[in-house]
Amino acid sequence: YPLLLAGWGALVGWSEVAARWLPLLLGLLGLAWTYRLVADLASRRAGLWAVALLGASVYYSYFLHELRAFSLMALATSFSLWIYWRLLHSRAPSRWAYAGLFMGGLTLAYTHYFAFPVLIGLGAYHLLWARKDRRWWAITGVLALIALTAALWLPVFQLGYERQLKN
């Protein structure tokens, strides 16, 4: 998120109003991708309900103006779940779809520690219930690459955890 914010600031300027547009836009994209995810999984009506419930959330609407990574986390979550579902159920997924899963999962892993349960749940679903075929192996490879890349954060997490124990 800090890298994204730095690029945004270089593009639009560093005023407080300009900086707060980034989480708002990310949050609106998160709502749009939530609709797309639920509409593809269930129905358009369910997608509208999902967006209405998420948009009515006090926490979600509050973080749409905060310079924090939560709106990016919501967007990355809905995008990663959607692209995973597309990889499982499309006839011939492209390499861009696999790259999208990698980037979405990596964005989740590097955005916030609370995103790890989403990735763990996605991996558990994939290992336990997804159809085991050639595509399964390709998705498993992408998920393993995300896990290996995210593991680079473990020493940083350990250091922060140890500092919190000392305080």
CSV table of C-alpha atoms in Angstrom, one decimal:
chain,number,residue,atom,x,y,z
A,1,TYR,CA,0.0,0.0,0.0
A,2,PRO,CA,2.8,2.5,0.7
A,3,LEU,CA,4.2,1.9,-2.8
A,4,LEU,CA,0.8,2.4,-4.3
A,5,LEU,CA,0.3,5.5,-2.3
A,6,ALA,CA,3.7,6.9,-3.3
A,7,GLY,CA,2.8,6.4,-7.0
A,8,TRP,CA,-0.6,8.0,-6.5
A,9,GLY,CA,1.0,11.0,-4.7
A,10,ALA,CA,3.5,11.4,-7.5
A,11,LEU,CA,0.7,11.3,-10.0
A,12,VAL,CA,-1.9,13.6,-8.4
A,13,GLY,CA,0.0,15.5,-5.8
A,14,TRP,CA,0.4,15.3,-2.0
A,15,SER,CA,-2.5,17.3,-0.7
A,16,GLU,CA,-4.7,15.6,1.9
A,17,VAL,CA,-7.7,15.6,-0.3
A,18,ALA,CA,-5.8,14.1,-3.2
A,19,ALA,CA,-4.3,11.4,-1.0
A,20,ARG,CA,-7.7,10.4,0.4
A,21,TRP,CA,-9.0,9.8,-3.1
A,22,LEU,CA,-6.9,6.6,-3.4
A,23,PRO,CA,-8.7,4.6,-0.7
A,24,LEU,CA,-12.0,5.9,-2.0
A,25,LEU,CA,-11.3,4.6,-5.5
A,26,LEU,CA,-9.9,1.3,-4.2
A,27,GLY,CA,-13.0,0.9,-2.1
A,28,LEU,CA,-15.3,1.6,-5.0
A,29,LEU,CA,-13.4,-0.9,-7.1
A,30,GLY,CA,-13.7,-3.4,-4.2
A,31,LEU,CA,-17.5,-2.9,-4.3
A,32,ALA,CA,-17.5,-3.5,-8.1
A,33,TRP,CA,-15.4,-6.6,-7.8
A,34,THR,CA,-17.5,-7.9,-5.0
A,35,TYR,CA,-20.5,-7.6,-7.2
A,36,ARG,CA,-18.7,-9.4,-10.0
A,37,LEU,CA,-17.6,-12.2,-7.7
A,38,VAL,CA,-21.0,-12.8,-6.1
A,39,ALA,CA,-22.9,-12.4,-9.4
A,40,ASP,CA,-20.6,-15.0,-11.1
A,41,LEU,CA,-21.0,-17.4,-8.1
A,42,ALA,CA,-24.7,-17.0,-7.5
A,43,SER,CA,-26.8,-14.4,-9.3
A,44,ARG,CA,-27.0,-10.7,-10.2
A,45,ARG,CA,-29.5,-10.2,-7.4
A,46,ALA,CA,-27.1,-11.8,-4.9
A,47,GLY,CA,-24.4,-9.6,-6.2
A,48,LEU,CA,-26.5,-6.5,-5.6
A,49,TRP,CA,-27.3,-7.7,-2.0
A,50,ALA,CA,-23.6,-8.3,-1.4
A,51,VAL,CA,-22.7,-4.8,-2.5
A,52,ALA,CA,-25.5,-3.3,-0.5
A,53,LEU,CA,-24.4,-5.1,2.6
A,54,LEU,CA,-20.7,-4.3,2.2
A,55,GLY,CA,-21.5,-0.7,1.3
A,56,ALA,CA,-23.7,-0.3,4.3
A,57,SER,CA,-21.0,-1.5,6.6
A,58,VAL,CA,-19.9,1.3,8.9
A,59,TYR,CA,-16.3,0.0,9.0
A,60,TYR,CA,-16.0,-0.3,5.2
A,61,SER,CA,-17.4,3.2,4.6
A,62,TYR,CA,-15.2,4.7,7.4
A,63,PHE,CA,-12.0,3.3,5.9
A,64,LEU,CA,-12.9,4.7,2.4
A,65,HIS,CA,-11.4,8.0,3.5
A,66,GLU,CA,-8.6,6.8,5.8
A,67,LEU,CA,-5.0,6.5,4.4
A,68,ARG,CA,-4.9,2.8,5.4
A,69,ALA,CA,-4.6,-0.4,3.4
A,70,PHE,CA,-8.1,-1.8,4.3
A,71,SER,CA,-9.8,-0.8,1.1
A,72,LEU,CA,-6.9,-2.3,-0.9
A,73,MET,CA,-7.3,-5.5,1.1
A,74,ALA,CA,-11.1,-5.7,0.3
A,75,LEU,CA,-10.3,-5.1,-3.4
A,76,ALA,CA,-7.5,-7.7,-3.4
A,77,THR,CA,-9.7,-10.2,-1.6
A,78,SER,CA,-12.6,-10.0,-4.0
A,79,PHE,CA,-10.3,-10.0,-7.0
A,80,SER,CA,-8.3,-13.0,-5.9
A,81,LEU,CA,-11.4,-15.0,-5.1
A,82,TRP,CA,-13.0,-14.0,-8.4
A,83,ILE,CA,-9.9,-14.8,-10.5
A,84,TYR,CA,-9.4,-18.2,-8.7
A,85,TRP,CA,-13.0,-19.1,-9.5
A,86,ARG,CA,-12.5,-18.0,-13.2
A,87,LEU,CA,-9.4,-20.2,-13.4
A,88,LEU,CA,-11.3,-23.2,-12.1
A,89,HIS,CA,-14.3,-22.8,-14.3
A,90,SER,CA,-13.3,-21.2,-17.6
A,91,ARG,CA,-12.7,-23.3,-20.6
A,92,ALA,CA,-9.2,-22.1,-21.5
A,93,PRO,CA,-7.7,-19.8,-18.9
A,94,SER,CA,-5.0,-17.5,-20.2
A,95,ARG,CA,-1.6,-16.8,-18.7
A,96,TRP,CA,-2.9,-13.4,-17.7
A,97,ALA,CA,-5.5,-15.1,-15.4
A,98,TYR,CA,-2.7,-17.0,-13.7
A,99,ALA,CA,-0.7,-13.8,-13.4
A,100,GLY,CA,-3.8,-12.1,-12.0
A,101,LEU,CA,-4.1,-14.8,-9.3
A,102,PHE,CA,-0.4,-14.4,-8.4
A,103,MET,CA,-0.7,-10.6,-8.3
A,104,GLY,CA,-3.9,-10.6,-6.3
A,105,GLY,CA,-2.6,-13.1,-3.8
A,106,LEU,CA,0.7,-11.3,-3.5
A,107,THR,CA,-1.2,-8.0,-3.0
A,108,LEU,CA,-3.2,-9.7,-0.2
A,109,ALA,CA,-0.1,-11.1,1.4
A,110,TYR,CA,1.8,-7.8,1.4
A,111,THR,CA,-1.1,-5.6,2.3
A,112,HIS,CA,-2.0,-6.8,5.8
A,113,TYR,CA,-1.5,-9.7,8.1
A,114,PHE,CA,-5.2,-10.2,8.4
A,115,ALA,CA,-5.3,-11.2,4.8
A,116,PHE,CA,-3.4,-14.4,5.5
A,117,PRO,CA,-6.6,-16.3,6.6
A,118,VAL,CA,-8.1,-15.6,3.2
A,119,LEU,CA,-5.1,-17.1,1.4
A,120,ILE,CA,-5.0,-20.0,3.8
A,121,GLY,CA,-8.7,-20.6,3.2
A,122,LEU,CA,-8.3,-20.4,-0.5
A,123,GLY,CA,-5.4,-22.8,-0.4
A,124,ALA,CA,-7.3,-25.2,1.8
A,125,TYR,CA,-10.4,-25.1,-0.5
A,126,HIS,CA,-8.1,-25.8,-3.5
A,127,LEU,CA,-6.4,-28.7,-1.9
A,128,LEU,CA,-9.5,-30.3,-0.4
A,129,TRP,CA,-12.3,-29.7,-2.9
A,130,ALA,CA,-11.1,-28.5,-6.2
A,131,ARG,CA,-11.2,-31.0,-9.1
A,132,LYS,CA,-7.8,-32.6,-9.4
A,133,ASP,CA,-6.7,-32.2,-13.0
A,134,ARG,CA,-3.9,-30.5,-15.1
A,135,ARG,CA,-5.3,-27.1,-14.3
A,136,TRP,CA,-5.3,-28.0,-10.6
A,137,TRP,CA,-1.5,-28.4,-10.7
A,138,ALA,CA,-1.0,-25.1,-12.4
A,139,ILE,CA,-3.1,-23.3,-9.8
A,140,THR,CA,-1.3,-25.1,-7.1
A,141,GLY,CA,2.0,-23.9,-8.5
A,142,VAL,CA,0.7,-20.3,-8.5
A,143,LEU,CA,-0.5,-20.6,-4.9
A,144,ALA,CA,2.8,-22.2,-3.8
A,145,LEU,CA,4.7,-19.3,-5.4
A,146,ILE,CA,2.5,-16.9,-3.5
A,147,ALA,CA,3.2,-18.7,-0.3
A,148,LEU,CA,6.9,-18.8,-0.9
A,149,THR,CA,7.0,-15.1,-1.7
A,150,ALA,CA,4.8,-14.2,1.3
A,151,ALA,CA,7.2,-16.2,3.5
A,152,LEU,CA,9.7,-13.5,3.0
A,153,TRP,CA,7.6,-11.5,5.5
A,154,LEU,CA,8.0,-14.1,8.3
A,155,PRO,CA,11.2,-12.5,9.8
A,156,VAL,CA,9.5,-9.1,9.8
A,157,PHE,CA,6.4,-10.5,11.4
A,158,GLN,CA,8.6,-12.4,14.0
A,159,LEU,CA,10.5,-9.2,14.8
A,160,GLY,CA,7.3,-7.2,15.3
A,161,TYR,CA,5.8,-9.9,17.4
A,162,GLU,CA,8.8,-10.0,19.7
A,163,ARG,CA,8.8,-6.2,20.1
A,164,GLN,CA,5.2,-6.3,21.1
A,165,LEU,CA,5.9,-9.0,23.7
A,166,LYS,CA,8.7,-6.8,25.2
A,167,ASN,CA,6.3,-3.8,25.6
